[in-house]
Amino acid sequence: MKMPFFQQVTGIIIIIVILLFAAWRILTLGLAEHYAQSAVDGVAGSAEKALAWYDKHPHALFLHALEIYREKPQEAEALLREAIKGTPSDGRSMVLLAMLLKQRDITASADALVNRAEELGPTNEWIRLKAAEYWVSRNQIGRAVNSWSKYLESRRWSDEVASILIRIADSDDLRHVLKPLTDNPPDWWERFFSHYAKNADSLNALNELTEMRKQGAVPMSENERKALVARMMKEQQWSSAYLNWIGGLSMEQKGQLGNIYNGGFELPISNHGFGWHFVDAEWFGLELKQERASVGEQSMRLQFGGIKKPFRNNLYQPMFLMAGEYEFSGAVKSVGLETSGGLRWRVRCIDQQKQYLGESERHVSDSLFRTMPNVECKYYSWNRQGMYRKTTN
């Protein structure tokens, strides 16, 4: 049975209308998305053009509100509410709306919006920074620090955020808000603390932050302690430097403590704190090896490459000793060493005057160190220096 002509025509028209509507819908949504993307890329006016094609585009609503929220807060608020209706899982509109509500003292709703936004976008950097800005405006610096911390966890580092945290660490009134970070340091903390230890304007502030860190559940890392000890030594805070250095030693390392740490070279050269320091160069090198003649199983071997240059302060160890009379001795063997000035150990004070306290005899063969004179100086550095030309081994 054939369908009446009128019904056929009506059906065709309906299909055409549906197809035209679908095509128009695709066109408007496509153009709206195009302009929204242009707004993301920074093209001025693009968000408004996107809304001209589709006035409920959630991303365009947010972007246009972001453009006008300072000059037209009421219009921006309406846009943001529409954006949240369209995409209730996008926390960006919530944070921006919260900032507008806070201006009208609707703080309870604003706080809830920020909390929800941070839950929805835990790794969204923009949300974290805006949330921190919001919590600062609410004078809740601890909450802001948490937002900055989450931001750094996703980004790893930011000089801008680090500078804010440095100002907080410097402040006697605000430093306590960093306690959650010192108790359980996030991944970025080690870099921050090392940077702060090196550059802090106030040693008192650094000491206070260090005490907070030591009271935490997680021990200080090796890099944190190295930075702290280096700063204390630079400032000639020798007692603090020594105690912090010892605090980071393992049981094996503590077994090598004495007037000279690791004097038998049983452990690797640390280049840190009150251990051995070695400054490498192309024309000489250092290695630790087994040597039957040595007291322990290891000895230190210096090898020179035949260039006539001074070997001064390239191998040394700071020592923390009470003033008194000391005698340092050791087994020394040289093979094929040609030198114009000989080889010697020297002990000097690490103070402004750099006073020499004693030295060994110059030698090119086995020798013992002389007894150090009785000089009242509390802080010492032990170094080896000489002029060398060539070695055959």
C-alpha positions as a LaTeX table, in Angstrom:
\begin{tabular}{lrrr}
\hline
Residue & $x$ (\AA) & $y$ (\AA) & $z$ (\AA) \\
\hline
Met1 & 0.00 & 0.00 & 0.00 \\
Lys2 & 1.48 & 3.31 & $-1.08$ \\
Met3 & 1.93 & 6.18 & 1.37 \\
Pro4 & $-0.15$ & 9.23 & 0.41 \\
Phe5 & 1.78 & 11.90 & $-1.47$ \\
Phe6 & 1.23 & 14.50 & 1.24 \\
Gln7 & 2.69 & 12.22 & 3.92 \\
Gln8 & 5.71 & 11.47 & 1.72 \\
Val9 & 6.41 & 15.14 & 1.19 \\
Thr10 & 5.95 & 15.88 & 4.88 \\
Gly11 & 8.38 & 13.10 & 5.83 \\
Ile12 & 11.00 & 14.37 & 3.38 \\
Ile13 & 10.65 & 17.92 & 4.69 \\
Ile14 & 11.04 & 16.72 & 8.29 \\
Ile15 & 14.20 & 14.79 & 7.36 \\
Ile16 & 15.61 & 17.82 & 5.54 \\
Val17 & 14.86 & 20.08 & 8.51 \\
Ile18 & 16.54 & 17.62 & 10.89 \\
Leu19 & 19.60 & 17.41 & 8.64 \\
Leu20 & 19.76 & 21.18 & 8.29 \\
Phe21 & 19.46 & 21.61 & 12.05 \\
Ala22 & 22.20 & 19.03 & 12.65 \\
Ala23 & 24.44 & 20.74 & 10.11 \\
Trp24 & 23.79 & 24.12 & 11.68 \\
Arg25 & 24.42 & 22.70 & 15.13 \\
Ile26 & 27.72 & 21.18 & 14.00 \\
Leu27 & 28.69 & 24.47 & 12.36 \\
Thr28 & 27.87 & 26.61 & 15.41 \\
Leu29 & 29.55 & 24.26 & 17.86 \\
Gly30 & 32.59 & 23.99 & 15.62 \\
Leu31 & 32.93 & 27.75 & 15.28 \\
Ala32 & 32.34 & 28.23 & 19.00 \\
Glu33 & 35.06 & 25.69 & 19.78 \\
His34 & 37.39 & 27.37 & 17.27 \\
Tyr35 & 37.00 & 30.76 & 18.91 \\
Ala36 & 37.26 & 29.25 & 22.37 \\
Gln37 & 40.59 & 27.74 & 21.40 \\
Ser38 & 41.67 & 31.10 & 20.00 \\
Ala39 & 40.84 & 32.62 & 23.39 \\
Val40 & 43.04 & 30.02 & 25.06 \\
Asp41 & 45.82 & 31.03 & 22.66 \\
Gly42 & 45.43 & 34.64 & 23.78 \\
Val43 & 43.52 & 36.15 & 20.85 \\
Ala44 & 41.59 & 39.09 & 22.28 \\
Gly45 & 37.79 & 38.98 & 21.92 \\
Ser46 & 37.69 & 35.34 & 20.88 \\
Ala47 & 35.76 & 34.15 & 23.94 \\
Glu48 & 32.98 & 36.65 & 23.23 \\
Lys49 & 32.84 & 35.51 & 19.59 \\
Ala50 & 32.58 & 31.91 & 20.74 \\
Leu51 & 29.57 & 32.82 & 22.87 \\
Ala52 & 28.00 & 34.62 & 19.92 \\
Trp53 & 27.90 & 31.26 & 18.13 \\
Tyr54 & 26.95 & 29.20 & 21.21 \\
Asp55 & 26.03 & 31.14 & 24.30 \\
Lys56 & 26.30 & 28.14 & 26.62 \\
His57 & 29.78 & 26.97 & 25.65 \\
Pro58 & 31.25 & 26.19 & 29.14 \\
His59 & 34.87 & 26.89 & 28.27 \\
Ala60 & 34.03 & 30.14 & 26.49 \\
Leu61 & 31.85 & 31.22 & 29.42 \\
Phe62 & 34.78 & 30.72 & 31.79 \\
Leu63 & 37.29 & 32.42 & 29.49 \\
His64 & 35.08 & 35.45 & 28.94 \\
Ala65 & 34.44 & 35.72 & 32.67 \\
Leu66 & 38.19 & 35.57 & 33.23 \\
Glu67 & 38.61 & 38.52 & 30.87 \\
Ile68 & 36.03 & 40.75 & 32.54 \\
Tyr69 & 35.77 & 39.68 & 36.20 \\
Arg70 & 37.73 & 42.66 & 37.52 \\
Glu71 & 35.83 & 45.33 & 35.54 \\
Lys72 & 32.40 & 43.63 & 35.39 \\
Pro73 & 32.14 & 41.30 & 38.39 \\
Gln74 & 28.35 & 40.88 & 38.24 \\
Glu75 & 28.35 & 39.89 & 34.57 \\
Ala76 & 31.32 & 37.59 & 35.18 \\
Glu77 & 29.49 & 35.92 & 38.08 \\
Ala78 & 26.51 & 35.13 & 35.85 \\
Leu79 & 28.80 & 33.68 & 33.19 \\
Leu80 & 30.59 & 31.50 & 35.74 \\
Arg81 & 27.35 & 30.12 & 37.14 \\
Glu82 & 26.33 & 29.11 & 33.63 \\
Ala83 & 29.75 & 27.55 & 33.05 \\
Ile84 & 29.44 & 25.46 & 36.22 \\
Lys85 & 25.98 & 24.28 & 35.12 \\
Gly86 & 27.42 & 23.21 & 31.77 \\
Thr87 & 30.55 & 21.52 & 33.20 \\
Pro88 & 30.17 & 20.86 & 36.93 \\
Ser89 & 33.49 & 18.98 & 36.99 \\
Asp90 & 35.60 & 21.99 & 35.91 \\
Gly91 & 37.09 & 23.57 & 39.04 \\
Arg92 & 38.43 & 26.67 & 37.28 \\
Ser93 & 35.04 & 28.38 & 37.14 \\
Met94 & 34.48 & 27.51 & 40.80 \\
Val95 & 37.71 & 29.18 & 41.97 \\
Leu96 & 37.00 & 32.34 & 39.99 \\
Leu97 & 33.40 & 32.45 & 41.24 \\
Ala98 & 34.69 & 32.01 & 44.79 \\
Met99 & 36.92 & 35.05 & 44.44 \\
Leu100 & 33.90 & 37.12 & 43.33 \\
Leu101 & 31.74 & 35.81 & 46.18 \\
Lys102 & 34.49 & 36.63 & 48.66 \\
Gln103 & 34.38 & 40.25 & 47.50 \\
Arg104 & 30.70 & 40.25 & 48.58 \\
Asp105 & 31.60 & 38.61 & 51.92 \\
Ile106 & 29.84 & 35.36 & 51.02 \\
Thr107 & 32.80 & 33.50 & 52.47 \\
Ala108 & 31.20 & 30.19 & 53.47 \\
Ser109 & 30.03 & 29.48 & 49.92 \\
Ala110 & 33.33 & 30.78 & 48.52 \\
Asp111 & 35.39 & 28.48 & 50.79 \\
Ala112 & 33.26 & 25.50 & 49.75 \\
Leu113 & 33.75 & 26.29 & 46.07 \\
Val114 & 37.55 & 26.48 & 46.43 \\
Asn115 & 37.64 & 23.24 & 48.39 \\
Arg116 & 35.57 & 21.54 & 45.71 \\
Ala117 & 37.70 & 23.00 & 42.91 \\
Glu118 & 40.90 & 21.64 & 44.44 \\
Glu119 & 39.27 & 18.22 & 44.82 \\
Leu120 & 38.24 & 18.23 & 41.16 \\
Gly121 & 41.57 & 19.52 & 39.82 \\
Pro122 & 44.30 & 18.13 & 42.09 \\
Thr123 & 46.97 & 18.50 & 39.38 \\
Asn124 & 45.63 & 21.62 & 37.67 \\
Glu125 & 48.33 & 24.25 & 38.16 \\
Trp126 & 46.04 & 27.21 & 37.46 \\
Ile127 & 43.54 & 26.04 & 40.06 \\
Arg128 & 46.27 & 25.55 & 42.66 \\
Leu129 & 47.74 & 29.02 & 42.14 \\
Lys130 & 44.35 & 30.73 & 42.16 \\
Ala131 & 43.34 & 28.73 & 45.23 \\
Ala132 & 46.52 & 29.88 & 47.00 \\
Glu133 & 45.72 & 33.47 & 46.01 \\
Tyr134 & 42.22 & 33.03 & 47.42 \\
Trp135 & 43.43 & 31.58 & 50.74 \\
Val136 & 45.91 & 34.44 & 51.13 \\
Ser137 & 43.02 & 36.89 & 50.67 \\
Arg138 & 41.24 & 34.99 & 53.46 \\
Asn139 & 44.38 & 35.27 & 55.62 \\
Gln140 & 44.60 & 31.48 & 55.80 \\
Ile141 & 48.29 & 31.20 & 54.94 \\
Gly142 & 48.50 & 27.55 & 55.95 \\
Arg143 & 45.85 & 26.66 & 53.37 \\
Ala144 & 47.72 & 28.74 & 50.79 \\
Val145 & 50.96 & 26.91 & 51.57 \\
Asn146 & 49.17 & 23.60 & 50.98 \\
Ser147 & 47.98 & 24.84 & 47.57 \\
Trp148 & 51.46 & 26.05 & 46.64 \\
Ser149 & 52.89 & 22.72 & 47.74 \\
Lys150 & 50.46 & 20.78 & 45.53 \\
Tyr151 & 51.35 & 23.13 & 42.69 \\
Leu152 & 55.06 & 22.40 & 43.14 \\
Glu153 & 54.38 & 18.67 & 43.34 \\
Ser154 & 52.87 & 18.74 & 39.86 \\
Arg155 & 55.37 & 21.24 & 38.45 \\
Arg156 & 58.46 & 20.20 & 40.48 \\
Trp157 & 59.77 & 23.76 & 40.83 \\
Ser158 & 58.84 & 27.41 & 40.44 \\
Asp159 & 61.13 & 30.30 & 41.33 \\
Glu160 & 58.10 & 32.52 & 41.92 \\
Val161 & 56.45 & 30.16 & 44.42 \\
Ala162 & 59.79 & 29.35 & 46.04 \\
Ser163 & 60.40 & 33.05 & 46.66 \\
Ile164 & 57.04 & 33.28 & 48.44 \\
Leu165 & 57.89 & 30.30 & 50.64 \\
Ile166 & 61.28 & 31.85 & 51.41 \\
Arg167 & 59.56 & 35.00 & 52.70 \\
Ile168 & 57.34 & 32.79 & 54.88 \\
Ala169 & 60.38 & 30.92 & 56.22 \\
Asp170 & 62.04 & 34.25 & 57.00 \\
Ser171 & 59.04 & 35.45 & 59.02 \\
Asp172 & 58.95 & 34.64 & 62.74 \\
Asp173 & 55.17 & 35.12 & 62.64 \\
Leu174 & 54.49 & 32.84 & 59.66 \\
Arg175 & 57.21 & 30.17 & 59.74 \\
His176 & 55.05 & 27.78 & 61.77 \\
Val177 & 52.68 & 27.27 & 58.81 \\
Leu178 & 55.48 & 25.31 & 57.09 \\
Lys179 & 55.32 & 22.60 & 59.78 \\
Pro180 & 53.22 & 20.17 & 57.70 \\
Leu181 & 55.98 & 20.35 & 55.07 \\
Thr182 & 58.84 & 19.90 & 57.55 \\
Asp183 & 57.01 & 16.98 & 59.20 \\
Asn184 & 56.45 & 15.09 & 55.94 \\
Pro185 & 58.48 & 16.76 & 53.20 \\
Pro186 & 57.07 & 16.56 & 49.65 \\
Asp187 & 59.36 & 15.73 & 46.73 \\
Trp188 & 60.24 & 19.37 & 46.04 \\
Trp189 & 61.23 & 20.17 & 49.66 \\
Glu190 & 64.84 & 18.96 & 49.41 \\
Arg191 & 65.57 & 21.41 & 46.62 \\
Phe192 & 63.82 & 24.22 & 48.47 \\
Phe193 & 65.62 & 23.62 & 51.77 \\
Ser194 & 69.00 & 23.33 & 50.04 \\
His195 & 68.32 & 26.61 & 48.24 \\
Tyr196 & 67.19 & 28.26 & 51.48 \\
Ala197 & 70.19 & 27.00 & 53.44 \\
Lys198 & 72.50 & 28.51 & 50.85 \\
Asn199 & 70.74 & 31.87 & 50.47 \\
Ala200 & 68.84 & 32.64 & 53.70 \\
Asp201 & 69.46 & 36.19 & 54.85 \\
Ser202 & 69.00 & 35.27 & 58.52 \\
Leu203 & 70.91 & 32.46 & 60.20 \\
Asn204 & 68.40 & 32.55 & 63.04 \\
Ala205 & 65.58 & 31.88 & 60.58 \\
Leu206 & 67.59 & 29.04 & 59.03 \\
Asn207 & 68.26 & 27.54 & 62.45 \\
Glu208 & 64.56 & 27.74 & 63.37 \\
Leu209 & 63.51 & 26.07 & 60.12 \\
Thr210 & 66.18 & 23.40 & 60.65 \\
Glu211 & 64.84 & 22.62 & 64.12 \\
Met212 & 61.34 & 22.28 & 62.70 \\
Arg213 & 62.71 & 19.95 & 60.05 \\
Lys214 & 64.58 & 17.79 & 62.58 \\
Gln215 & 61.39 & 17.34 & 64.59 \\
Gly216 & 59.63 & 15.87 & 61.56 \\
Ala217 & 58.77 & 12.21 & 61.03 \\
Val218 & 61.20 & 11.92 & 58.09 \\
Pro219 & 64.95 & 12.37 & 58.77 \\
Met220 & 66.82 & 15.10 & 56.93 \\
Ser221 & 68.12 & 13.95 & 53.57 \\
Glu222 & 71.81 & 13.87 & 52.74 \\
Asn223 & 71.47 & 16.85 & 50.39 \\
Glu224 & 69.59 & 18.90 & 52.98 \\
Arg225 & 72.28 & 18.25 & 55.55 \\
Lys226 & 75.10 & 18.97 & 53.10 \\
Ala227 & 73.61 & 22.36 & 52.25 \\
Leu228 & 73.11 & 23.18 & 55.92 \\
Val229 & 76.63 & 22.17 & 56.97 \\
Ala230 & 78.15 & 24.08 & 54.04 \\
Arg231 & 76.31 & 27.25 & 55.08 \\
Met232 & 77.31 & 26.87 & 58.73 \\
Met233 & 80.95 & 26.39 & 57.71 \\
Lys234 & 80.79 & 29.40 & 55.41 \\
Glu235 & 79.50 & 31.50 & 58.31 \\
Gln236 & 82.19 & 29.97 & 60.61 \\
Gln237 & 79.51 & 28.51 & 62.86 \\
Trp238 & 81.81 & 25.59 & 63.58 \\
Ser239 & 80.01 & 23.95 & 66.49 \\
Ser240 & 76.69 & 23.94 & 64.62 \\
Ala241 & 78.37 & 22.73 & 61.44 \\
Tyr242 & 80.15 & 19.89 & 63.23 \\
Leu243 & 77.09 & 18.69 & 65.15 \\
Asn244 & 74.90 & 18.78 & 62.04 \\
Trp245 & 77.58 & 16.92 & 60.09 \\
Ile246 & 77.89 & 14.18 & 62.73 \\
Gly247 & 74.09 & 13.91 & 62.85 \\
Gly248 & 74.09 & 12.74 & 59.25 \\
Leu249 & 76.77 & 10.03 & 59.60 \\
Ser250 & 75.92 & 6.34 & 59.45 \\
Met251 & 77.15 & 3.90 & 62.09 \\
Glu252 & 79.94 & 2.84 & 59.73 \\
Gln253 & 80.98 & 6.44 & 59.21 \\
Lys254 & 80.87 & 7.23 & 62.91 \\
Gly255 & 83.32 & 4.36 & 63.38 \\
Gln256 & 85.85 & 6.46 & 61.44 \\
Leu257 & 85.58 & 9.48 & 63.75 \\
Gly258 & 88.74 & 10.74 & 65.41 \\
Asn259 & 91.00 & 13.76 & 65.33 \\
Ile260 & 91.18 & 12.99 & 61.61 \\
Tyr261 & 88.01 & 11.53 & 60.13 \\
Asn262 & 88.52 & 8.53 & 57.86 \\
Gly263 & 92.25 & 8.79 & 58.48 \\
Gly264 & 92.84 & 5.30 & 57.12 \\
Phe265 & 90.88 & 6.02 & 53.92 \\
Glu266 & 88.60 & 3.06 & 54.59 \\
Leu267 & 85.61 & 5.03 & 53.27 \\
Pro268 & 85.20 & 6.96 & 50.00 \\
Ile269 & 86.19 & 10.62 & 49.84 \\
Ser270 & 83.02 & 12.51 & 50.80 \\
Asn271 & 83.83 & 16.10 & 49.73 \\
His272 & 81.50 & 17.18 & 52.50 \\
Gly273 & 81.65 & 18.71 & 55.94 \\
Phe274 & 84.54 & 17.57 & 58.15 \\
Gly275 & 85.58 & 14.74 & 55.86 \\
Trp276 & 88.20 & 14.65 & 53.13 \\
His277 & 87.80 & 17.13 & 50.28 \\
Phe278 & 89.50 & 16.60 & 46.94 \\
Val279 & 89.48 & 19.12 & 44.10 \\
Asp280 & 90.13 & 17.23 & 40.87 \\
Ala281 & 92.15 & 18.46 & 37.89 \\
Glu282 & 93.31 & 17.07 & 34.55 \\
Trp283 & 96.93 & 16.76 & 35.62 \\
Phe284 & 96.44 & 14.70 & 38.77 \\
Gly285 & 94.00 & 12.18 & 40.18 \\
Leu286 & 93.17 & 10.31 & 43.35 \\
Glu287 & 92.12 & 6.75 & 44.07 \\
Leu288 & 91.73 & 4.56 & 47.11 \\
Lys289 & 93.37 & 1.12 & 46.88 \\
Gln290 & 94.47 & $-1.76$ & 49.04 \\
Glu291 & 98.02 & $-1.46$ & 50.30 \\
Arg292 & 99.66 & $-4.00$ & 52.58 \\
Ala293 & 101.93 & $-1.42$ & 54.16 \\
Ser294 & 99.03 & 0.73 & 55.34 \\
Val295 & 97.48 & 0.44 & 58.79 \\
Gly296 & 94.06 & $-0.54$ & 57.45 \\
Glu297 & 93.13 & $-2.20$ & 54.21 \\
Gln298 & 93.06 & 1.01 & 52.19 \\
Ser299 & 95.49 & 3.75 & 51.29 \\
Met300 & 95.21 & 6.92 & 49.26 \\
Arg301 & 97.08 & 7.12 & 45.98 \\
Leu302 & 97.81 & 10.43 & 44.28 \\
Gln303 & 98.96 & 10.29 & 40.67 \\
Phe304 & 100.40 & 13.29 & 38.85 \\
Gly305 & 100.53 & 13.82 & 35.12 \\
Gly306 & 103.89 & 15.46 & 34.52 \\
Ile307 & 102.82 & 19.12 & 34.49 \\
Lys308 & 104.67 & 21.57 & 36.70 \\
Lys309 & 101.87 & 23.11 & 38.70 \\
Pro310 & 101.34 & 23.61 & 42.44 \\
Phe311 & 99.25 & 21.07 & 44.33 \\
Arg312 & 97.90 & 23.39 & 47.00 \\
Asn313 & 94.62 & 22.99 & 48.88 \\
Asn314 & 93.47 & 20.35 & 46.41 \\
Leu315 & 93.34 & 17.75 & 49.18 \\
Tyr316 & 92.29 & 18.84 & 52.66 \\
Gln317 & 90.15 & 18.07 & 55.68 \\
Pro318 & 88.61 & 20.58 & 58.12 \\
Met319 & 89.03 & 19.41 & 61.73 \\
Phe320 & 87.13 & 20.47 & 64.83 \\
Leu321 & 89.67 & 20.21 & 67.66 \\
Met322 & 90.12 & 21.76 & 71.06 \\
Ala323 & 93.22 & 23.90 & 71.42 \\
Gly324 & 96.12 & 21.70 & 72.44 \\
Glu325 & 99.17 & 19.75 & 71.30 \\
Tyr326 & 98.68 & 17.13 & 68.61 \\
Glu327 & 100.92 & 14.75 & 66.72 \\
Phe328 & 99.90 & 13.52 & 63.29 \\
Ser329 & 101.77 & 10.67 & 61.63 \\
Gly330 & 101.30 & 8.38 & 58.69 \\
Ala331 & 103.04 & 6.02 & 56.30 \\
Val332 & 104.01 & 7.76 & 53.06 \\
Lys333 & 105.52 & 6.15 & 49.99 \\
Ser334 & 106.47 & 7.86 & 46.76 \\
Val335 & 107.45 & 6.17 & 43.51 \\
Gly336 & 108.92 & 8.06 & 40.59 \\
Leu337 & 107.96 & 11.42 & 42.03 \\
Glu338 & 109.90 & 14.40 & 40.69 \\
Thr339 & 109.23 & 17.64 & 42.53 \\
Ser340 & 111.02 & 20.94 & 42.89 \\
Gly341 & 109.69 & 21.67 & 46.38 \\
Gly342 & 108.87 & 18.34 & 47.96 \\
Leu343 & 105.68 & 17.06 & 49.49 \\
Arg344 & 104.37 & 18.03 & 52.94 \\
Trp345 & 101.31 & 18.13 & 55.16 \\
Arg346 & 100.37 & 21.44 & 56.76 \\
Val347 & 97.95 & 22.33 & 59.56 \\
Arg348 & 96.51 & 25.81 & 59.71 \\
Cys349 & 93.77 & 27.69 & 61.52 \\
Ile350 & 90.55 & 28.32 & 59.58 \\
Asp351 & 90.14 & 31.88 & 60.72 \\
Gln352 & 90.75 & 35.30 & 59.27 \\
Gln353 & 94.53 & 35.08 & 59.80 \\
Lys354 & 94.91 & 31.54 & 58.30 \\
Gln355 & 97.76 & 30.94 & 60.77 \\
Tyr356 & 99.95 & 27.90 & 60.08 \\
Leu357 & 100.29 & 25.70 & 63.16 \\
Gly358 & 102.73 & 23.11 & 61.91 \\
Glu359 & 103.88 & 21.08 & 58.95 \\
Ser360 & 105.61 & 17.83 & 58.15 \\
Glu361 & 109.08 & 17.58 & 56.63 \\
Arg362 & 109.22 & 17.81 & 52.87 \\
His363 & 109.69 & 14.36 & 51.43 \\
Val364 & 109.96 & 12.34 & 48.25 \\
Ser365 & 110.15 & 9.05 & 50.15 \\
Asp366 & 108.72 & 7.51 & 53.30 \\
Ser367 & 108.54 & 9.99 & 56.19 \\
Leu368 & 106.75 & 10.70 & 59.45 \\
Phe369 & 105.04 & 13.92 & 60.41 \\
Arg370 & 106.56 & 16.21 & 62.95 \\
Thr371 & 104.81 & 16.92 & 66.23 \\
Met372 & 102.50 & 19.90 & 65.90 \\
Pro373 & 103.39 & 22.87 & 68.14 \\
Asn374 & 101.20 & 23.83 & 71.07 \\
Val375 & 99.20 & 26.73 & 69.63 \\
Glu376 & 95.91 & 27.98 & 71.07 \\
Cys377 & 93.64 & 27.75 & 68.07 \\
Lys378 & 90.38 & 25.85 & 68.12 \\
Tyr379 & 89.64 & 25.32 & 64.45 \\
Tyr380 & 91.96 & 23.53 & 62.07 \\
Ser381 & 92.28 & 22.45 & 58.46 \\
Trp382 & 94.73 & 19.76 & 57.34 \\
Asn383 & 95.99 & 20.03 & 53.81 \\
Arg384 & 98.78 & 18.80 & 51.62 \\
Gln385 & 100.66 & 20.97 & 49.20 \\
Gly386 & 103.79 & 20.97 & 47.02 \\
Met387 & 105.12 & 21.53 & 43.51 \\
Tyr388 & 105.09 & 18.49 & 41.21 \\
Arg389 & 106.24 & 17.72 & 37.71 \\
Lys390 & 106.00 & 14.06 & 36.83 \\
Thr391 & 105.22 & 10.61 & 38.12 \\
Thr392 & 105.87 & 7.27 & 36.54 \\
Asn393 & 103.17 & 5.30 & 38.37 \\
\hline
\end{tabular}
